[in-house]
């Protein structure tokens, strides 16, 4: 695993949307959380998992 | 402390923690970290490499999962409140009518007589929320998508069939309900939702004609009750 640059930025954006939604839960922020923040979090986690998997494979742990 | 306040405080803490961790993570080169230098956290000593990888796991996986869980709880439980429904302007004719003392729709009668003391929308449309089924939740997400992308037409209409179970869960078995002979004769039809309660008990909300923008009643229905 070299770095997690875009994952960190995507997660920061998703956290900002989630924070806005938590404090001001109107329909547009609910939509932004549901259709933007959640998929961003999912992509981030999947990408992280893929990098960890590759890292472990390269070190012959898996 | 109210649950909503607790969710807000917890949500703020989780989001700021996640943002701070990701901010430190964004330029970290994990390959360049030392496997010999040690970092002390409380009584635990970790190598610099292990420490940052652990921090990455927390910031990229654990904290986002906590944020997703909390925000979804906020979504599903928030839908219980009438104010949550009223936050979409297309629902205001229904909510305003319900809260008007002069209205005699079924929803208004339940409201002004305190037959349903709180969360009136949710009590009659209870398929939403944590206890509702998956189909109802998907329908809720469809509503959200249509509203936020403005791909809807006013007046809105309920899709599918209103489940009589939403009425019967309170009325069935009550002396007043059971004493009405016609309820006994149509019991099977009511149980199967093949006959609507509204056939005899009047309309639940203002009619589509009243809710059509530009109609004489529309402006009145959009005015909030003071």
Short mmCIF file of C-alpha atoms in Angstrom, two decimals:
data_model
loop_
_atom_site.label_atom_id
_atom_site.label_comp_id
_atom_site.label_asym_id
_atom_site.label_seq_id
_atom_site.Cartn_x
_atom_site.Cartn_y
_atom_site.Cartn_z
CA UNK A 1 0.00 0.00 0.00
CA UNK A 2 1.74 3.20 -1.14
CA UNK A 3 -0.76 5.95 -0.35
CA UNK A 4 -4.49 6.62 0.05
CA UNK A 5 -4.70 10.04 -1.55
CA UNK A 6 -7.99 9.99 -3.48
CA UNK A 7 -9.60 7.74 -0.86
CA UNK A 8 -8.81 10.33 1.83
CA UNK A 9 -10.23 13.19 -0.27
CA UNK A 10 -13.37 11.19 -1.16
CA UNK A 11 -13.90 10.33 2.51
CA UNK A 12 -13.43 14.00 3.53
CA UNK A 13 -16.08 15.07 0.99
CA UNK A 14 -18.42 12.32 2.21
CA UNK A 15 -17.84 13.36 5.85
CA UNK A 16 -18.68 17.00 5.01
CA UNK A 17 -21.98 15.94 3.38
CA UNK A 18 -22.78 13.60 6.28
CA UNK A 19 -22.05 16.35 8.81
CA UNK A 20 -24.35 18.76 6.95
CA UNK A 21 -27.07 16.14 6.78
CA UNK A 22 -26.75 15.26 10.48
CA UNK A 23 -27.10 18.90 11.52
CA UNK A 24 -29.66 20.07 8.90
CA UNK A 25 -31.64 17.04 7.69
CA UNK A 26 -33.63 18.59 4.82
CA UNK A 27 -34.59 16.67 1.66
CA UNK A 28 -31.63 17.84 -0.45
CA UNK A 29 -29.01 16.97 2.16
CA UNK A 30 -30.77 13.64 2.74
CA UNK A 31 -30.49 13.03 -1.01
CA UNK A 32 -26.84 14.12 -1.04
CA UNK A 33 -26.03 11.77 1.83
CA UNK A 34 -27.95 8.85 0.33
CA UNK A 35 -26.84 9.17 -3.28
CA UNK A 36 -23.40 10.83 -3.01
CA UNK A 37 -21.84 10.38 0.46
CA UNK A 38 -22.78 6.72 0.95
CA UNK A 39 -21.46 5.57 -2.46
CA UNK A 40 -18.28 7.62 -1.84
CA UNK A 41 -17.76 5.87 1.50
CA UNK A 42 -18.40 2.50 -0.16
CA UNK A 43 -15.90 3.23 -2.95
CA UNK A 44 -13.33 4.39 -0.41
CA UNK A 45 -13.67 1.26 1.70
CA UNK A 46 -13.56 -1.04 -1.35
CA UNK A 47 -10.50 0.69 -2.77
CA UNK A 48 -8.76 0.50 0.61
CA UNK A 49 -9.59 -3.20 0.90
CA UNK A 50 -8.24 -3.82 -2.61
CA UNK A 51 -4.95 -2.05 -1.77
CA UNK A 52 -4.55 -3.99 1.48
CA UNK A 53 -5.27 -7.26 -0.38
CA UNK A 54 -2.65 -6.48 -3.03
CA UNK A 55 -0.16 -5.43 -0.36
CA UNK A 56 -0.63 -8.69 1.55
CA UNK A 57 -0.33 -10.70 -1.67
CA UNK A 58 2.88 -8.91 -2.65
CA UNK A 59 4.33 -9.74 0.78
CA UNK A 60 3.18 -13.34 0.30
CA UNK A 61 1.04 -13.25 3.43
CA UNK A 62 -1.97 -14.39 1.36
CA UNK B 1 -30.91 14.31 26.27
CA UNK B 2 -33.20 13.73 23.27
CA UNK B 3 -32.20 11.10 20.71
CA UNK B 4 -32.03 13.70 17.92
CA UNK B 5 -29.60 15.84 19.93
CA UNK B 6 -27.53 12.79 20.80
CA UNK B 7 -27.38 11.76 17.11
CA UNK B 8 -26.31 15.28 16.15
CA UNK B 9 -23.57 15.47 18.77
CA UNK B 10 -22.32 11.96 18.00
CA UNK B 11 -22.54 12.60 14.24
CA UNK B 12 -20.53 15.82 14.56
CA UNK B 13 -17.84 14.10 16.64
CA UNK B 14 -17.62 11.14 14.21
CA UNK B 15 -17.46 13.37 11.12
CA UNK B 16 -14.80 15.71 12.54
CA UNK B 17 -12.74 12.72 13.72
CA UNK B 18 -13.01 11.14 10.26
CA UNK B 19 -12.09 14.39 8.51
CA UNK B 20 -9.06 14.92 10.77
CA UNK B 21 -7.80 11.35 10.22
CA UNK B 22 -8.30 11.55 6.44
CA UNK B 23 -6.58 14.95 6.35
CA UNK B 24 -3.44 13.44 7.92
CA UNK B 25 -3.80 10.38 5.69
CA UNK B 26 -4.00 12.20 2.36
CA UNK B 27 -0.23 12.65 1.93
CA UNK B 28 1.08 9.75 3.95
CA UNK B 29 3.37 7.47 1.95
CA UNK B 30 2.95 4.16 3.73
CA UNK B 31 5.88 2.51 1.93
CA UNK B 32 8.25 5.18 3.18
CA UNK B 33 7.32 4.70 6.84
CA UNK B 34 9.89 3.14 9.09
CA UNK B 35 9.46 -0.39 10.43
CA UNK B 36 12.04 0.25 13.10
CA UNK B 37 11.04 3.55 14.66
CA UNK B 38 8.50 3.12 17.39
CA UNK B 39 5.48 5.18 18.37
CA UNK B 40 3.97 5.07 21.86
CA UNK B 41 0.20 5.21 22.25
CA UNK B 42 -0.74 5.07 25.92
CA UNK B 43 1.01 1.87 27.11
CA UNK B 44 1.26 0.32 23.65
CA UNK B 45 4.39 0.58 21.52
CA UNK B 46 3.95 0.19 17.76
CA UNK B 47 6.26 0.64 14.79
CA UNK B 48 5.66 3.85 12.85
CA UNK B 49 4.44 1.82 9.85
CA UNK B 50 1.97 -0.25 11.89
CA UNK B 51 0.69 2.85 13.69
CA UNK B 52 -0.15 4.71 10.47
CA UNK B 53 -1.70 1.65 8.84
CA UNK B 54 -3.86 1.16 11.89
CA UNK B 55 -4.83 4.82 11.74
CA UNK B 56 -5.70 4.40 8.03
CA UNK B 57 -7.95 1.46 8.87
CA UNK B 58 -9.74 3.53 11.51
CA UNK B 59 -10.06 6.64 9.29
CA UNK B 60 -10.97 4.92 6.02
CA UNK B 61 -13.04 1.98 7.29
CA UNK B 62 -14.22 2.16 10.90
CA UNK B 63 -15.18 5.85 11.17
CA UNK B 64 -16.99 5.89 7.78
CA UNK B 65 -18.93 2.77 8.82
CA UNK B 66 -19.93 4.49 12.06
CA UNK B 67 -20.98 7.61 10.11
CA UNK B 68 -23.04 5.51 7.64
CA UNK B 69 -24.75 3.64 10.48
CA UNK B 70 -25.56 6.76 12.46
CA UNK B 71 -26.78 8.78 9.46
CA UNK B 72 -29.00 5.92 8.26
CA UNK B 73 -30.46 5.64 11.75
CA UNK B 74 -31.06 9.39 11.55
CA UNK B 75 -32.79 8.94 8.16
CA UNK B 76 -35.03 6.05 9.13
CA UNK B 77 -35.98 7.41 12.55
CA UNK B 78 -36.26 11.00 11.33
CA UNK B 79 -39.06 9.99 8.98
CA UNK B 80 -41.29 9.46 12.03
CA UNK B 81 -41.75 13.20 12.55
CA UNK B 82 -44.42 15.26 10.80
CA UNK B 83 -41.86 18.04 10.29
CA UNK B 84 -39.72 15.61 8.25
CA UNK B 85 -42.62 15.05 5.85
CA UNK B 86 -43.40 18.78 5.72
CA UNK B 87 -39.81 19.62 4.74
CA UNK B 88 -40.72 18.61 1.17
CA UNK B 89 -43.05 21.30 -0.20
CA UNK B 90 -45.18 18.77 -2.10
CA UNK B 91 -46.28 17.30 1.24
CA UNK B 92 -47.33 20.63 2.72
CA UNK B 93 -50.94 20.53 1.41
CA UNK B 94 -51.42 17.25 3.30
CA UNK B 95 -49.66 18.38 6.49
CA UNK B 96 -51.24 21.86 6.58
CA UNK B 97 -54.71 20.42 5.97
CA UNK B 98 -54.18 17.88 8.75
CA UNK B 99 -53.28 20.63 11.21
CA UNK B 100 -56.20 22.93 10.28
CA UNK B 101 -58.97 22.86 12.87
CA UNK B 102 -61.61 23.58 10.22
CA UNK B 103 -60.68 20.61 8.05
CA UNK B 104 -62.70 17.42 8.21
CA UNK B 105 -60.50 15.06 6.28
CA UNK B 106 -59.73 11.77 7.97
CA UNK B 107 -56.17 12.88 8.76
CA UNK B 108 -57.39 16.18 10.26
CA UNK B 109 -59.95 14.41 12.44
CA UNK B 110 -57.29 12.06 13.80
CA UNK B 111 -55.05 15.07 14.49
CA UNK B 112 -57.48 17.48 16.16
CA UNK B 113 -59.15 14.80 18.29
CA UNK B 114 -55.71 13.54 19.41
CA UNK B 115 -56.57 10.03 18.24
CA UNK B 116 -52.95 9.95 17.17
CA UNK B 117 -51.03 12.20 19.58
CA UNK B 118 -47.72 12.39 17.69
CA UNK B 119 -45.91 11.29 14.52
CA UNK B 120 -49.25 11.29 12.72
CA UNK B 121 -47.86 10.77 9.17
CA UNK B 122 -45.74 7.83 10.24
CA UNK B 123 -48.49 6.17 12.28
CA UNK B 124 -50.73 5.87 9.19
CA UNK B 125 -47.93 5.28 6.67
CA UNK B 126 -45.81 3.14 8.98
CA UNK B 127 -44.12 1.15 6.27
CA UNK B 128 -41.26 3.66 6.50
CA UNK B 129 -38.79 3.57 9.36
CA UNK B 130 -36.66 0.83 10.87
CA UNK B 131 -39.63 -1.50 11.33
CA UNK B 132 -40.90 -1.18 7.76
CA UNK B 133 -40.16 -3.71 5.04
CA UNK B 134 -37.51 -3.41 2.32
CA UNK B 135 -40.06 -2.57 -0.37
CA UNK B 136 -41.29 0.43 1.64
CA UNK B 137 -37.73 1.65 2.19
CA UNK B 138 -36.95 1.35 -1.52
CA UNK B 139 -40.13 3.33 -2.19
CA UNK B 140 -38.88 5.99 0.24
CA UNK B 141 -35.56 6.20 -1.63
CA UNK B 142 -37.48 6.49 -4.91
CA UNK B 143 -39.46 9.43 -3.47
CA UNK B 144 -36.21 11.05 -2.36
CA UNK B 145 -34.61 10.61 -5.78
CA UNK B 146 -37.67 11.98 -7.58
CA UNK B 147 -37.93 14.96 -5.23
CA UNK B 148 -34.26 15.96 -5.22
CA UNK B 149 -34.00 15.63 -9.01
CA UNK B 150 -37.34 17.41 -9.43
CA UNK B 151 -38.70 14.66 -11.65
CA UNK B 152 -42.20 14.68 -10.21
CA UNK B 153 -45.48 16.24 -11.13
CA UNK B 154 -47.94 17.93 -8.81
CA UNK B 155 -50.36 16.85 -7.53
CA UNK B 156 -48.57 13.74 -6.35
CA UNK B 157 -50.51 10.50 -5.94
CA UNK B 158 -49.85 7.41 -3.90
CA UNK B 159 -48.30 4.61 -5.94
CA UNK B 160 -49.75 1.18 -5.44
CA UNK B 161 -52.22 0.34 -2.73
CA UNK B 162 -52.73 1.70 0.78
CA UNK B 163 -52.49 -1.19 3.22
CA UNK B 164 -55.54 -1.36 5.53
CA UNK B 165 -53.26 -2.86 8.17
CA UNK B 166 -52.18 0.71 8.91
CA UNK B 167 -55.76 1.45 10.10
CA UNK B 168 -56.60 -1.95 11.54
CA UNK B 169 -53.52 -2.09 13.79
CA UNK B 170 -55.25 0.51 16.01
CA UNK B 171 -58.96 -0.04 15.30
CA UNK B 172 -59.32 -3.80 15.07
CA UNK B 173 -60.49 -5.35 18.31
CA UNK B 174 -61.64 -2.02 19.78
CA UNK B 175 -65.26 -2.07 21.13
CA UNK B 176 -66.37 0.84 18.90
CA UNK B 177 -65.00 -0.84 15.78
CA UNK B 178 -66.34 -4.29 16.59
CA UNK B 179 -69.81 -2.92 17.43
CA UNK B 180 -70.33 -1.74 13.84
CA UNK B 181 -72.10 -4.55 11.95
CA UNK B 182 -70.80 -3.55 8.52
CA UNK B 183 -67.24 -4.02 9.75
CA UNK B 184 -68.06 -7.69 10.43
CA UNK B 185 -69.61 -8.24 7.01
CA UNK B 186 -66.61 -6.83 5.12
CA UNK B 187 -63.94 -8.11 7.53
CA UNK B 188 -62.29 -10.38 4.94
CA UNK B 189 -62.20 -7.62 2.33
CA UNK B 190 -60.69 -5.20 4.86
CA UNK B 191 -58.10 -7.73 5.99
CA UNK B 192 -57.02 -8.30 2.39
CA UNK B 193 -57.01 -4.55 1.63
CA UNK B 194 -59.27 -5.29 -1.34
CA UNK B 195 -61.75 -2.79 0.10
CA UNK B 196 -60.51 0.58 1.32
CA UNK B 197 -61.53 2.03 4.69
CA UNK B 198 -61.91 5.32 2.79
CA UNK B 199 -64.91 3.91 0.89
CA UNK B 200 -67.03 4.68 3.96
CA UNK B 201 -64.89 7.06 6.02
CA UNK B 202 -64.23 9.87 3.54
CA UNK B 203 -61.01 11.07 2.02
CA UNK B 204 -57.81 11.02 4.03
CA UNK B 205 -56.27 14.16 2.54
CA UNK B 206 -57.33 17.01 0.22
CA UNK B 207 -58.31 15.78 -3.25
CA UNK B 208 -55.94 15.86 -6.22
CA UNK B 209 -57.96 18.73 -7.70
CA UNK B 210 -57.46 20.77 -4.52
CA UNK B 211 -53.73 20.00 -4.51
CA UNK B 212 -53.19 21.01 -8.11
CA UNK B 213 -51.03 24.16 -8.34
CA UNK B 214 -53.12 27.05 -9.59
CA UNK B 215 -56.38 25.73 -8.16
CA UNK B 216 -58.39 27.92 -5.79
CA UNK B 217 -57.60 25.71 -2.77
CA UNK B 218 -53.91 25.23 -3.50
CA UNK B 219 -52.77 28.60 -2.10
CA UNK B 220 -54.75 28.06 1.10
CA UNK B 221 -53.37 24.55 1.49
CA UNK B 222 -49.81 25.80 1.12
CA UNK B 223 -50.24 28.35 3.92
CA UNK B 224 -48.78 27.03 7.14
CA UNK B 225 -51.05 26.80 10.18
CA UNK B 226 -50.13 29.30 12.89
#
